[in-house]
PDB file of C-alpha atoms and ligand atoms in Angstrom:
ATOM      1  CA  UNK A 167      -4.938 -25.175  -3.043  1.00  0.00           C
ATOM      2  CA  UNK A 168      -7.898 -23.621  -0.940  1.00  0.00           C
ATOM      3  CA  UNK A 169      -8.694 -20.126  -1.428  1.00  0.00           C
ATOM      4  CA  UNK A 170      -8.655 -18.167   1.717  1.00  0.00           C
ATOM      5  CA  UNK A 171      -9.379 -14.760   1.087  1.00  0.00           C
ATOM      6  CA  UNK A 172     -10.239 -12.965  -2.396  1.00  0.00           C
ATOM      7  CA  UNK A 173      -9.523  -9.376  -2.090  1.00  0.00           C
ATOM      8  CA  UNK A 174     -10.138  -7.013  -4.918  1.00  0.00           C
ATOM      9  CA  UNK A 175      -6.836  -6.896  -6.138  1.00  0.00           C
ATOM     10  CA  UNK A 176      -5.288 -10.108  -4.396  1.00  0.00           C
ATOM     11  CA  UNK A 177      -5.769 -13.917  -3.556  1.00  0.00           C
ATOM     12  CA  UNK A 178      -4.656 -15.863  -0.787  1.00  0.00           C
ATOM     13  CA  UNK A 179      -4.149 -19.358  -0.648  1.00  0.00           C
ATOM     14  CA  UNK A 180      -3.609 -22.239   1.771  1.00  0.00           C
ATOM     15  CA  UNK A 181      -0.294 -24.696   1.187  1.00  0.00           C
ATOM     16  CA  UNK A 182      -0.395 -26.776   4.350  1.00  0.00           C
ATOM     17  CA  UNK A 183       1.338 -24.627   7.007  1.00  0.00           C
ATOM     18  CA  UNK A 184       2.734 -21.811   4.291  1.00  0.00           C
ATOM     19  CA  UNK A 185       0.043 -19.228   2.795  1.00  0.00           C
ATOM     20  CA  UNK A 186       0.870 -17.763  -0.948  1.00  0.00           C
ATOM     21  CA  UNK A 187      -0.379 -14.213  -1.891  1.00  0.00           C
ATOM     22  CA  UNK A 188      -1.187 -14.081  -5.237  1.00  0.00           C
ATOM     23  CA  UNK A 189      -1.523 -10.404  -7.250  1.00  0.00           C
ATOM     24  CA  UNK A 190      -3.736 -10.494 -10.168  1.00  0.00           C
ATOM     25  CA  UNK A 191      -3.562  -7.819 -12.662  1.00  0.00           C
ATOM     26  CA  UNK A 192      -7.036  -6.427 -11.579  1.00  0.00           C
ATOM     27  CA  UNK A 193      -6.839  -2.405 -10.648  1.00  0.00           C
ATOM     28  CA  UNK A 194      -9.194  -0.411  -8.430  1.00  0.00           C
ATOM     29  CA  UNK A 195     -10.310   3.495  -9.298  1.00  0.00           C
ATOM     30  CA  UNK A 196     -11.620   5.506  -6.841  1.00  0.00           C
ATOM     31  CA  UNK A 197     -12.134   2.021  -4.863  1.00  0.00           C
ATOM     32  CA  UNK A 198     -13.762   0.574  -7.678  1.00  0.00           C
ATOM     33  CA  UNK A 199     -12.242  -2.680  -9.622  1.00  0.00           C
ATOM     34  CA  UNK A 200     -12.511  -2.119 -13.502  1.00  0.00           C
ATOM     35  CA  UNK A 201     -13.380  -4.903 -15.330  1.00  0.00           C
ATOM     36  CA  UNK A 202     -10.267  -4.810 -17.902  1.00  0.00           C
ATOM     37  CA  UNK A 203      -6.974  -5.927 -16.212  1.00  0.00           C
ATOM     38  CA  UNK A 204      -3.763  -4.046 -16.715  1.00  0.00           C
ATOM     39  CA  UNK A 205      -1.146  -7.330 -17.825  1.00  0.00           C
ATOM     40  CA  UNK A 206       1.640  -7.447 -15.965  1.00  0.00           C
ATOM     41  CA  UNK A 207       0.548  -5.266 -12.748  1.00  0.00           C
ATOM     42  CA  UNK A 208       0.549  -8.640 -10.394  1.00  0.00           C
ATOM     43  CA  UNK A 209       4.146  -9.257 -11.617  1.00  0.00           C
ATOM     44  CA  UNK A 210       5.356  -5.717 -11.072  1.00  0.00           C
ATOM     45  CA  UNK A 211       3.805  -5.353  -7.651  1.00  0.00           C
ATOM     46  CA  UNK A 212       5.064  -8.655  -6.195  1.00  0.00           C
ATOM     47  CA  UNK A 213       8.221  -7.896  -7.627  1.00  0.00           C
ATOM     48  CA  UNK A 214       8.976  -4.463  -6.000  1.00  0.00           C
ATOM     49  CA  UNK A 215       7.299  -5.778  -2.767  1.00  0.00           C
ATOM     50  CA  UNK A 216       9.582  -8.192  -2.733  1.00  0.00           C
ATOM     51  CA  UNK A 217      12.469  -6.007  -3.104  1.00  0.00           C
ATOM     52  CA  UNK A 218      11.135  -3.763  -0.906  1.00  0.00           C
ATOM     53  CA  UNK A 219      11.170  -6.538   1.715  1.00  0.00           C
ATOM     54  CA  UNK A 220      14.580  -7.275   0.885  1.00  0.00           C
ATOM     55  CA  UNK A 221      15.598  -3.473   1.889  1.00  0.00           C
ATOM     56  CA  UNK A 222      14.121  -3.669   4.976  1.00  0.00           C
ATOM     57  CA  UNK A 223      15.295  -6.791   6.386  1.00  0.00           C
ATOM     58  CA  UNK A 224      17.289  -4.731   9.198  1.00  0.00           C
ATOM     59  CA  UNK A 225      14.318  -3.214  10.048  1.00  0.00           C
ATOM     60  CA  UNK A 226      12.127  -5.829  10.537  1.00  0.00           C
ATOM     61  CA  UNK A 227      11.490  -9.824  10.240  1.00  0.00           C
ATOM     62  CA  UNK A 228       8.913 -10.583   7.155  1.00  0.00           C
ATOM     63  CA  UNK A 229       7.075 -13.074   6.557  1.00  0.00           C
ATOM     64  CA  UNK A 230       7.790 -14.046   3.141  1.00  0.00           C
ATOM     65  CA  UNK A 231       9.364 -17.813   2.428  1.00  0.00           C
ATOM     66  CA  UNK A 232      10.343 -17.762  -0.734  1.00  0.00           C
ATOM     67  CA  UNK A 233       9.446 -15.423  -4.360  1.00  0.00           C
ATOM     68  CA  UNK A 234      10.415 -18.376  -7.058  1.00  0.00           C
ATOM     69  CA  UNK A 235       8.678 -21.979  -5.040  1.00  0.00           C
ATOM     70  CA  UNK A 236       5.097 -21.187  -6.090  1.00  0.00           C
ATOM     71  CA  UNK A 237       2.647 -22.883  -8.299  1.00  0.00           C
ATOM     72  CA  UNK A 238       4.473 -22.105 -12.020  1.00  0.00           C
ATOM     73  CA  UNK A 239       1.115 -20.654 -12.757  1.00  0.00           C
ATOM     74  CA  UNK A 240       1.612 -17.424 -10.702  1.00  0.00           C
ATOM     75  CA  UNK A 241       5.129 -17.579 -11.200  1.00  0.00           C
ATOM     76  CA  UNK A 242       6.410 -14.220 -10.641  1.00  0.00           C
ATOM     77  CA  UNK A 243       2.701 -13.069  -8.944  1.00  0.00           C
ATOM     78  CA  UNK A 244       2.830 -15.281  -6.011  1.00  0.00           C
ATOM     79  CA  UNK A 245       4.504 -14.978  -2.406  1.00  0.00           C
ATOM     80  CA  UNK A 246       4.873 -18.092  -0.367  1.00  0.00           C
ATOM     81  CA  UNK A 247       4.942 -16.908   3.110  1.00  0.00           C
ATOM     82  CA  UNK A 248       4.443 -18.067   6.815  1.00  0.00           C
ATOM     83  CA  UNK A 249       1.055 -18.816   8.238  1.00  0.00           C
ATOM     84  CA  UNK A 250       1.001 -15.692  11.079  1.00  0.00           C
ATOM     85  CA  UNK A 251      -1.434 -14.200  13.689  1.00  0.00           C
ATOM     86  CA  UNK A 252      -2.837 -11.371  11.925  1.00  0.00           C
ATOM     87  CA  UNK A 253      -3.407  -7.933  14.035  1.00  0.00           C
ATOM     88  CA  UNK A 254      -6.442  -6.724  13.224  1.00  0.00           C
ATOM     89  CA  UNK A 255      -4.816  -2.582  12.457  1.00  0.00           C
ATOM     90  CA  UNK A 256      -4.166  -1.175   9.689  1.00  0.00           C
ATOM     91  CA  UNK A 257      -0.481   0.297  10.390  1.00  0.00           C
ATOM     92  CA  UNK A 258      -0.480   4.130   8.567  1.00  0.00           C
ATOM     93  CA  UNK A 259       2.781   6.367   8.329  1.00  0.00           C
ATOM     94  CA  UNK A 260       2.031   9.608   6.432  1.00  0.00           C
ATOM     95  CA  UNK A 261       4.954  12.160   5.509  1.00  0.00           C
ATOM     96  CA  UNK A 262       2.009  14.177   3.348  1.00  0.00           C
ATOM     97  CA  UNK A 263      -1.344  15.483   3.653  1.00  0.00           C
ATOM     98  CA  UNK A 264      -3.706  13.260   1.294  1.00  0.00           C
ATOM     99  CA  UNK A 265      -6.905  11.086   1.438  1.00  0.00           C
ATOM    100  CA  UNK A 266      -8.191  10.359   5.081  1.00  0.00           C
ATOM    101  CA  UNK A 267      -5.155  12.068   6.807  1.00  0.00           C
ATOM    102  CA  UNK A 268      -6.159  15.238   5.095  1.00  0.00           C
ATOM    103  CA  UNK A 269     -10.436  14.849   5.627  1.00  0.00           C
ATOM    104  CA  UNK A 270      -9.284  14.519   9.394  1.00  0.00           C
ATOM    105  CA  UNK A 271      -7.017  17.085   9.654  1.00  0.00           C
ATOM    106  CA  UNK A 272      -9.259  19.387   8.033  1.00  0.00           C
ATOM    107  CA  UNK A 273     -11.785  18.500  10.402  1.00  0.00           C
ATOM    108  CA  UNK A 274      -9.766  18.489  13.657  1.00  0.00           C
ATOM    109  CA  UNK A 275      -6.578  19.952  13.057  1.00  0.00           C
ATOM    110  CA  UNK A 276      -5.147  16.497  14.245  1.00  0.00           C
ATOM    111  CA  UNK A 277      -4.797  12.882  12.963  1.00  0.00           C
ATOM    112  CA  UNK A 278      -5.253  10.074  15.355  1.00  0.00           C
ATOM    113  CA  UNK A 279      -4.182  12.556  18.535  1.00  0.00           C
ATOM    114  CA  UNK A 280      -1.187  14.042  16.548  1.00  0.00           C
ATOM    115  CA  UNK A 281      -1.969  17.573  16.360  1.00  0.00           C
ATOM    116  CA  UNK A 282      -0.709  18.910  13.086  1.00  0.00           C
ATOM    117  CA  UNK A 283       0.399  23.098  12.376  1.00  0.00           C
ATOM    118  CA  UNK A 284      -2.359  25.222  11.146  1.00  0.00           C
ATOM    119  CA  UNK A 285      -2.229  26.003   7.362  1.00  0.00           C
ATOM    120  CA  UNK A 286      -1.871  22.573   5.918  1.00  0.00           C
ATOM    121  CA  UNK A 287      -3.376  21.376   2.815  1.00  0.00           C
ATOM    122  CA  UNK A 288      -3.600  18.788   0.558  1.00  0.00           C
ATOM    123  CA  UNK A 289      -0.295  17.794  -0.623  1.00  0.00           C
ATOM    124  CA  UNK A 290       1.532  19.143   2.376  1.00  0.00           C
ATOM    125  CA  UNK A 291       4.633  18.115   3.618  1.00  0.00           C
ATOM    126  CA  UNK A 292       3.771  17.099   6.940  1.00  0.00           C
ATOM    127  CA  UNK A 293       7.205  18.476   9.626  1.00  0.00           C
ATOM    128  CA  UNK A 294       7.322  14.781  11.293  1.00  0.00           C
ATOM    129  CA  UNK A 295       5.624  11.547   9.411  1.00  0.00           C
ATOM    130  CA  UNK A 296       2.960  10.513  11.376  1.00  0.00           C
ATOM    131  CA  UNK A 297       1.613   7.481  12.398  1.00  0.00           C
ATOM    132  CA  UNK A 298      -2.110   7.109  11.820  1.00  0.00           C
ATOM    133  CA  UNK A 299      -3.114   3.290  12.489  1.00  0.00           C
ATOM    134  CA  UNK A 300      -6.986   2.503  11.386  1.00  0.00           C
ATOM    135  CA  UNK A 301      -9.326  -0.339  12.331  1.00  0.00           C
ATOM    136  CA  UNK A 302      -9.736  -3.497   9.626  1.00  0.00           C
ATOM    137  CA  UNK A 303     -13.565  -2.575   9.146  1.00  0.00           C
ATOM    138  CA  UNK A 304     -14.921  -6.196   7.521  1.00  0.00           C
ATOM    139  CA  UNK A 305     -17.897  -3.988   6.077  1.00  0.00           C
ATOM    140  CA  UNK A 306     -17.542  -0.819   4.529  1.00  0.00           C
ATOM    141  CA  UNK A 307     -14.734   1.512   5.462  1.00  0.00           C
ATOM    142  CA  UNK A 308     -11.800   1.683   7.592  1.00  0.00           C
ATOM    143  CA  UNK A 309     -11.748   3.850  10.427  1.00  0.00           C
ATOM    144  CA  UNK A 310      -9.146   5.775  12.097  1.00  0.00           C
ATOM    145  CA  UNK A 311      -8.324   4.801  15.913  1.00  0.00           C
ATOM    146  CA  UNK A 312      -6.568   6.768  19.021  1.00  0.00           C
ATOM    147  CA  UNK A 313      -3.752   5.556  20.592  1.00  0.00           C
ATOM    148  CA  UNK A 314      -6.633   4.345  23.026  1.00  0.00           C
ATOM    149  CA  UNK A 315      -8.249   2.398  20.370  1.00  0.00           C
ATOM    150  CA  UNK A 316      -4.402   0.468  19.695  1.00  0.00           C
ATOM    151  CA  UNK A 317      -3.776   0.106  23.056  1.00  0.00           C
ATOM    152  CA  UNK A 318      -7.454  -1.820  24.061  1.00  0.00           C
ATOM    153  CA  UNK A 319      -6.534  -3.901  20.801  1.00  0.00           C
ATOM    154  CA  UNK A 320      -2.980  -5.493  20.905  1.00  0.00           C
ATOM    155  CA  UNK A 321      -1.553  -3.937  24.008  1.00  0.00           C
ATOM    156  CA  UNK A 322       0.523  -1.228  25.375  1.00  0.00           C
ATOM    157  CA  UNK A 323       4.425  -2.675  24.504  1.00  0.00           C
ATOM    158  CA  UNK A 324       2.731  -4.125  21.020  1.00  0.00           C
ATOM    159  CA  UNK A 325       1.263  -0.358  20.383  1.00  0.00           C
ATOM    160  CA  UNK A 326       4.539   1.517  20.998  1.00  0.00           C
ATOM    161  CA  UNK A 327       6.169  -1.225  18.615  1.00  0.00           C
ATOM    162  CA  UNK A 328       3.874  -0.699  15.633  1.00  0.00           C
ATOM    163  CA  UNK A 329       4.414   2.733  15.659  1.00  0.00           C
ATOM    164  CA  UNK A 330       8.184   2.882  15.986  1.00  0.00           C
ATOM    165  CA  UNK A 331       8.659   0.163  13.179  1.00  0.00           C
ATOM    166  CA  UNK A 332       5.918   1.512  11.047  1.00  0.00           C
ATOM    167  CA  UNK A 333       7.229   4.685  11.322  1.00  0.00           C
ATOM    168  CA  UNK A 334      10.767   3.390  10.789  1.00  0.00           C
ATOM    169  CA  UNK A 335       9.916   1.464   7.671  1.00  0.00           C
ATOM    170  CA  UNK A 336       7.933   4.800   5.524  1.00  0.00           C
ATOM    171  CA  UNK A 337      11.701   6.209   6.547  1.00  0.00           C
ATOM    172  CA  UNK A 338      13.743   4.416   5.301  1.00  0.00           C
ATOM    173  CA  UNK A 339      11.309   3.684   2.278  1.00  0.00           C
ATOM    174  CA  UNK A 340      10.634   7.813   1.549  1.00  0.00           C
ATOM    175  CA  UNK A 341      14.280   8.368   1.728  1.00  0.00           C
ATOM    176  CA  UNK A 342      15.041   5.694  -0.422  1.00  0.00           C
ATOM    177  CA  UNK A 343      12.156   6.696  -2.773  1.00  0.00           C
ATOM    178  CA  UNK A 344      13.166  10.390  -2.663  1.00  0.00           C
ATOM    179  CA  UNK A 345      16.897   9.807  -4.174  1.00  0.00           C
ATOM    180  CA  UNK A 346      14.980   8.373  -7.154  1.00  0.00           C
ATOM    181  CA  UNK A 347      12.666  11.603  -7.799  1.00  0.00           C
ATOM    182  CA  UNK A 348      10.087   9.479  -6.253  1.00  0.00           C
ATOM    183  CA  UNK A 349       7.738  10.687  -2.986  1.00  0.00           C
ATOM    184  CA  UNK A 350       5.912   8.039  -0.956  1.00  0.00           C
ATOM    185  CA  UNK A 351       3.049  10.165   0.503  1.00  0.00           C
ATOM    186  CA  UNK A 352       1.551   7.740   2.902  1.00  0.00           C
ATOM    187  CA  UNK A 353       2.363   3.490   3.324  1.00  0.00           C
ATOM    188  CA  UNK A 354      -0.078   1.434   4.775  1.00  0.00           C
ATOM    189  CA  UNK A 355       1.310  -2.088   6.645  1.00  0.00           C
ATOM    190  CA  UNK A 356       0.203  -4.902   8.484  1.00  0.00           C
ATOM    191  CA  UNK A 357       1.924  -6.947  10.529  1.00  0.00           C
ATOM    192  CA  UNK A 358       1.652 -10.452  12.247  1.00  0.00           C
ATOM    193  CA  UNK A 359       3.174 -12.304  15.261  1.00  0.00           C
ATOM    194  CA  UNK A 360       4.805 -15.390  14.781  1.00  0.00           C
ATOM    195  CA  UNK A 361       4.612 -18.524  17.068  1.00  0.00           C
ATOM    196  CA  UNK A 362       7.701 -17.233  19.045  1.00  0.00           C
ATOM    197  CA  UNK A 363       5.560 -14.050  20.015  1.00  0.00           C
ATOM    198  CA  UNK A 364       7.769 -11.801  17.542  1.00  0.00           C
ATOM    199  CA  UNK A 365       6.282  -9.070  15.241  1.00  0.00           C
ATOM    200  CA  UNK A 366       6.629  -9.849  11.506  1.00  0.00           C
ATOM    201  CA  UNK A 367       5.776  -7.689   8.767  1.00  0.00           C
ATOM    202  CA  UNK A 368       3.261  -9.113   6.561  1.00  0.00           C
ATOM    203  CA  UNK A 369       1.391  -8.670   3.029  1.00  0.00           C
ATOM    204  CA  UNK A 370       2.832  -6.152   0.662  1.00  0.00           C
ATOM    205  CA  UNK A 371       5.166  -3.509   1.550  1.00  0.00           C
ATOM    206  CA  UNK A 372       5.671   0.295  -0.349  1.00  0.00           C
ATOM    207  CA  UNK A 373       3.581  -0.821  -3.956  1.00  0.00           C
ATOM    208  CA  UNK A 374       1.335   1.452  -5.304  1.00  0.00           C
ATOM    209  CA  UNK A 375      -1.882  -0.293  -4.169  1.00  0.00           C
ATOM    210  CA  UNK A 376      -0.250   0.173  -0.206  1.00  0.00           C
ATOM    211  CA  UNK A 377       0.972   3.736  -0.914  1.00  0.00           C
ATOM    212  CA  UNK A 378       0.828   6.959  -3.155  1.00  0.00           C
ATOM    213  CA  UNK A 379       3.399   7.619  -5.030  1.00  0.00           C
ATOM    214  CA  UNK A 380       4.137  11.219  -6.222  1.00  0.00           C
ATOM    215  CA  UNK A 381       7.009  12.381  -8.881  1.00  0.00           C
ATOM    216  CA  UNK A 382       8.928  14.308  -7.022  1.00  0.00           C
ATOM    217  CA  UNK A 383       9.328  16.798 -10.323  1.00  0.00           C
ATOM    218  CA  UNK A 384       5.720  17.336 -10.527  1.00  0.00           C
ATOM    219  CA  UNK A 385       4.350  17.580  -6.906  1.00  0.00           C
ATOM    220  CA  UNK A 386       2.848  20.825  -5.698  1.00  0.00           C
ATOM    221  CA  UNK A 387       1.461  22.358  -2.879  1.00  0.00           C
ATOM    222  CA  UNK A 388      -2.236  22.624  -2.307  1.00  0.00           C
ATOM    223  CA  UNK A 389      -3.713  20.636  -5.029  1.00  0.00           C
ATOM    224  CA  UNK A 390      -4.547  16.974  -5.370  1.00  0.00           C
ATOM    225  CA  UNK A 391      -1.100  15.553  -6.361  1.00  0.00           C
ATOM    226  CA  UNK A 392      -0.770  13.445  -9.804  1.00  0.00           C
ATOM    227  CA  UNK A 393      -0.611   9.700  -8.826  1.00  0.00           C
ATOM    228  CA  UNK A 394       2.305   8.011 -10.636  1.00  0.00           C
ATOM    229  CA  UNK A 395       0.304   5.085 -11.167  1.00  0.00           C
ATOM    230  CA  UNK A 396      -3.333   5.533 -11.695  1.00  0.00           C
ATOM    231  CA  UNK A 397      -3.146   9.148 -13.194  1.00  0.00           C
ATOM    232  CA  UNK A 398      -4.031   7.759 -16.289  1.00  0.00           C
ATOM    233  CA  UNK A 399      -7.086   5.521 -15.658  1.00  0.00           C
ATOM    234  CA  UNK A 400      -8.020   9.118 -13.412  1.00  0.00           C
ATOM    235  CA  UNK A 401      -8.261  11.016 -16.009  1.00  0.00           C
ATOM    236  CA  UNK A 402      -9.582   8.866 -18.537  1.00  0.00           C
ATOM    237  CA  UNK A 403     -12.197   7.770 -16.157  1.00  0.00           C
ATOM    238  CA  UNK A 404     -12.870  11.664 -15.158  1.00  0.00           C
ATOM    239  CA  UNK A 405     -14.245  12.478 -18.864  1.00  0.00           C
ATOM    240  CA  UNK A 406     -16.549   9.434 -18.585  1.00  0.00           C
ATOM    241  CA  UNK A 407     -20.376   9.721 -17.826  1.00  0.00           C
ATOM    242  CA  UNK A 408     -19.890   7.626 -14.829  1.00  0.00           C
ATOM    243  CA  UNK A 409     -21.230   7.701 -11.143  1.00  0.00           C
ATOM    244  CA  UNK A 410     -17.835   6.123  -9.544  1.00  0.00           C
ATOM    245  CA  UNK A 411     -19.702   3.730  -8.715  1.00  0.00           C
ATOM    246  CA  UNK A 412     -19.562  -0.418  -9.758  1.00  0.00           C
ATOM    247  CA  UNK A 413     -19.589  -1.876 -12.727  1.00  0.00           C
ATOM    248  CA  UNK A 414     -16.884   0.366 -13.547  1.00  0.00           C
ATOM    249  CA  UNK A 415     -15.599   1.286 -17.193  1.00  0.00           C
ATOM    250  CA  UNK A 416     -13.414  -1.253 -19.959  1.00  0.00           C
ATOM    251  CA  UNK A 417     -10.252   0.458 -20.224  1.00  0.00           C
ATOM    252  CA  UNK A 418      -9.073   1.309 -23.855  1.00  0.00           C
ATOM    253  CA  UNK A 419      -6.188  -0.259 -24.869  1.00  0.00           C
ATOM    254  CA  UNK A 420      -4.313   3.056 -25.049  1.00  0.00           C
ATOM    255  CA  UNK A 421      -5.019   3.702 -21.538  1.00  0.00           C
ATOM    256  CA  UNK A 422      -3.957   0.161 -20.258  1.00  0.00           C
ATOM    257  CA  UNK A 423      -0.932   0.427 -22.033  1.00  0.00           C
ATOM    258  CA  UNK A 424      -0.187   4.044 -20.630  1.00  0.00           C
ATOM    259  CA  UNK A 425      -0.608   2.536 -17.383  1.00  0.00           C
ATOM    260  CA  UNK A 426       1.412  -0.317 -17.769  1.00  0.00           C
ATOM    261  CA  UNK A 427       4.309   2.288 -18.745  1.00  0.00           C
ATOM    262  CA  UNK A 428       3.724   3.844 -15.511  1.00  0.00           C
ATOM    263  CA  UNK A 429       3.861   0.725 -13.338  1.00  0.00           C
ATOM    264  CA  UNK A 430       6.645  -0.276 -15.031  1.00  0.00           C
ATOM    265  CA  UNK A 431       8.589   3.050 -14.815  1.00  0.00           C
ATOM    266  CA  UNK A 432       8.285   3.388 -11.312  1.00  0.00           C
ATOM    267  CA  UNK A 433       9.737  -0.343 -10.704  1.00  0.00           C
ATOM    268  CA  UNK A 434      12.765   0.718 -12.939  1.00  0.00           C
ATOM    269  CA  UNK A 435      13.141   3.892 -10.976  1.00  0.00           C
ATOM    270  CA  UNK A 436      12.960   2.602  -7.368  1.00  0.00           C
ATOM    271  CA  UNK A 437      14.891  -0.649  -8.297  1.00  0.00           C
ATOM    272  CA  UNK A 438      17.204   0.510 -10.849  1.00  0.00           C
ATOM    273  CA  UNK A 439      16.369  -2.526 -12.327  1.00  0.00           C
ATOM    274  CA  UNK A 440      14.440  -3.349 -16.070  1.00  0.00           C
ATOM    275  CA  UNK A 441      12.492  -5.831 -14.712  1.00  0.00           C
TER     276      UNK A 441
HETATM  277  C1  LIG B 728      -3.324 -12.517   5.749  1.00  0.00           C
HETATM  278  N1  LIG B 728      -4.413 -10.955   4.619  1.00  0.00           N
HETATM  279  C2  LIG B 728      -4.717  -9.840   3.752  1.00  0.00           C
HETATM  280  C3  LIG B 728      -6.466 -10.334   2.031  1.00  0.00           C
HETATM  281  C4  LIG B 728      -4.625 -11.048   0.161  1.00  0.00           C
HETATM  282  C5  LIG B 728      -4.223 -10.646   1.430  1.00  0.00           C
HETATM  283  N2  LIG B 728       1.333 -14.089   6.584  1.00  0.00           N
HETATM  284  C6  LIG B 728      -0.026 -14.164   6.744  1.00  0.00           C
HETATM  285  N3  LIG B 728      -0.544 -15.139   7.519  1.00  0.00           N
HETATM  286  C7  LIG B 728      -1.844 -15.253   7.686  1.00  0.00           C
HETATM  287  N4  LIG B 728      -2.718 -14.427   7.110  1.00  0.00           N
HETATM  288  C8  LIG B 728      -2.312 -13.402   6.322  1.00  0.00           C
HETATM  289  C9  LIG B 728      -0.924 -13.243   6.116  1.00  0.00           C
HETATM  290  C10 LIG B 728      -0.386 -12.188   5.307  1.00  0.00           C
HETATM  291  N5  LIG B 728       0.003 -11.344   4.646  1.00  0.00           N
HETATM  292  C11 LIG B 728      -3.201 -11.470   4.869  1.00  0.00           C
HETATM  293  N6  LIG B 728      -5.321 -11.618   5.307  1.00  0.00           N
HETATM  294  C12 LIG B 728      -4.679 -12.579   6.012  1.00  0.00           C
HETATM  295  C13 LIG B 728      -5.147 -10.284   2.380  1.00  0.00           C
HETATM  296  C14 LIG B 728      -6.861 -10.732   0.743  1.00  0.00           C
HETATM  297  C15 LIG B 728      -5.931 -11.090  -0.201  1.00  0.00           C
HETATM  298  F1  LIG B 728      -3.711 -11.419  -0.730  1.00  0.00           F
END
C-alpha cells in the first residue's frame, strides 16, 4: 500500500479509493516523540475512536468504512475509511482553560473573538464551551483564526456548520465522559466533505492524543491539571536532565507499563468495556 502521510503518532495509507489510518504505539511529550513505544497504545486509541464514532453517529456522518477489513498486520490499529476533501482547520471545542486557549486568554481576555469572564485560570471551567478553530500550519505551529479567518477559508454556511457540530460533538462527548469521573478539557476534530458536498467527520475522534483528559476526582482549580494519560511519562521526564527538546528520553519499563495502565483504564472507564 502507498504511504501517504507519516505523522508522529499515525500513518496513512492508500487502498485504491479507501484510505486506512494506522496508530502506532509511538507517544509524543511535550510535542516530542520518545523513542520507546508504549505496546498497545495504537490498539487502544483506534479502539475508543472507534467507539467514539459509533456514539456519535446521530450527530454526524464519519468517514470510517470498516474497523476489522484491514491488512491483518494492523489488525486492531487500522481504520479503513473514505477518501474525503480535507478542510484545511483544525476544529477546537474547549469546556476548560488549558494549553493555547489559556496563553490567549491570558493575553486577550478572549479566544478566537469569544470574550471570556475576567478571573479565569488554568484549569477553569469555562461558563459555555467554546469553539476555537486553528489553521493546519504545514511548518511549525498551529495558529488560532477569527471567525474571519473560517469564513475566507471554507465559507460562511460551512463556518456556522463546523462550529455547531464541533461544538455539538465535545457535548455530547464531555457529558458522556463526565458520568464516568472523566473530564474532556478540550477535543480537537477535522472534518471532510464527501463527493455529495456533505460534511463528514474525519480522523480520530475524543482519544487522548485529540483531547485532554482530566479525572474528574483529582481536577483543581488554578493549577496545571494531571493528564490521565501522559502524567506519568510527565513526571518521569520532569526529573530528567533534558532540554524538551528531540531525541527525547527511552522510557523505563516501569514507566511504560504505568502508562499502559493508564491508557488502558481510561478505555475501560469511558467504554465500560475490558478491552
Ligand atoms: C487525511 N489526515 C491527517 C495525517 C494520519 C492522519 N478520510 C480522509 N480522507 C483523506 N485524507 C484524510 C482523511 C482522514 N482522516 C487525514 N490527512 C489526510 C493525518 C497523518 C497521519 F493518520
Amino acid at each position: 500500500m502507498e504511504l501517504v502521510h507519516s505523522g508522529k503518532v499515525r500513518e496513512l495509507y492508500a487502498d485504491e479509493d479507501d484510505i486506512i489510518m494506522v496508530a502506532s504505539d509511538r507517544v509524543s511529550v511535550y510535542d516530542v516523540v520518545l523513542p520507546t513505544p508504549v505496546p498497545g497504545k495504537g490498539v487502544v486509541l483506534t479502539q475508543l475512536s472507534l467507539w467514539w464514532f459509533g456514539q456519535l453517529t446521530g450527530v454526524i456522518a464519519n468517514h470510517v468504512i470498516s474497523g476489522t477489513d484491514v491488512p491483518a498486520q494492523w489488525a486492531g490499529r487500522a481504520v479503513r475509511c473514505r477518501r474525503l476533501r480535507m478542510l484545511p482547520v483544525e476544529c477546537i471545542a474547549r469546556g476548560y482553560l488549558a494549553g493555547l486557549g489559556l496563553a490567549a486568554y491570558n493575553e486577550t481576555g478572549t479566544i478566537c473573538d469569544v470574550r471570556l469572564p475576567p478571573g479565569l485560570g488554568e484549569g477553569s471551567h469555562l461558563p459555555e464551551p467554546v469553539f476555537t478553530p486553528t489553521t493546519k500550519a504545514t511548518a511549525g505551529h498551529d495558529e488560532p483564526m477569527t471567525r474571519a479567518d473560517l469564513v475566507l477559508l471554507v465559507g460562511t454556511r460551512m463556518a456556522a456548520e463546523l462550529e455547531r457540530v464541533t461544538l455539538e460533538v465535545y457535548r455530547r462527548g464531555a457529558a458522556l465522559a463526565a458520568s464516568r469521573g472523566i473530564l474532556i478539557a478540550d477535543t480537537k476534530l477535522e472534518f471532510g466533505v464527501d463527493p455529495d458536498g456533505a460534511l463528514v467527520l474525519a480522523d480520530e475522534v475524543l482519544t487522548p492524543d485529540s483531547s485532554r483528559f482530566w479525572l474528574a476526582s483529582q481536577w483543581q482549580p488554578n493549577r496545571p491539571q494531571r493528564s490521565l494519560d501522559k502524567q506519568f511519562l510527565r513526571d518521569w521526564s520532569a526529573a530528567l536532565d533534558w532540554d524538551r527538546k528531540p531525541p527525547g528520553p527511552a522510557i523505563p519499563p516501569d514507566v511504560v507499563a504505568a502508562t499502559q495502565a493508564r491508557y488502558q483504564e481510561l478505555y475501560a472507564r469511558l467504554t465500560g468495556r475490558d478491552e
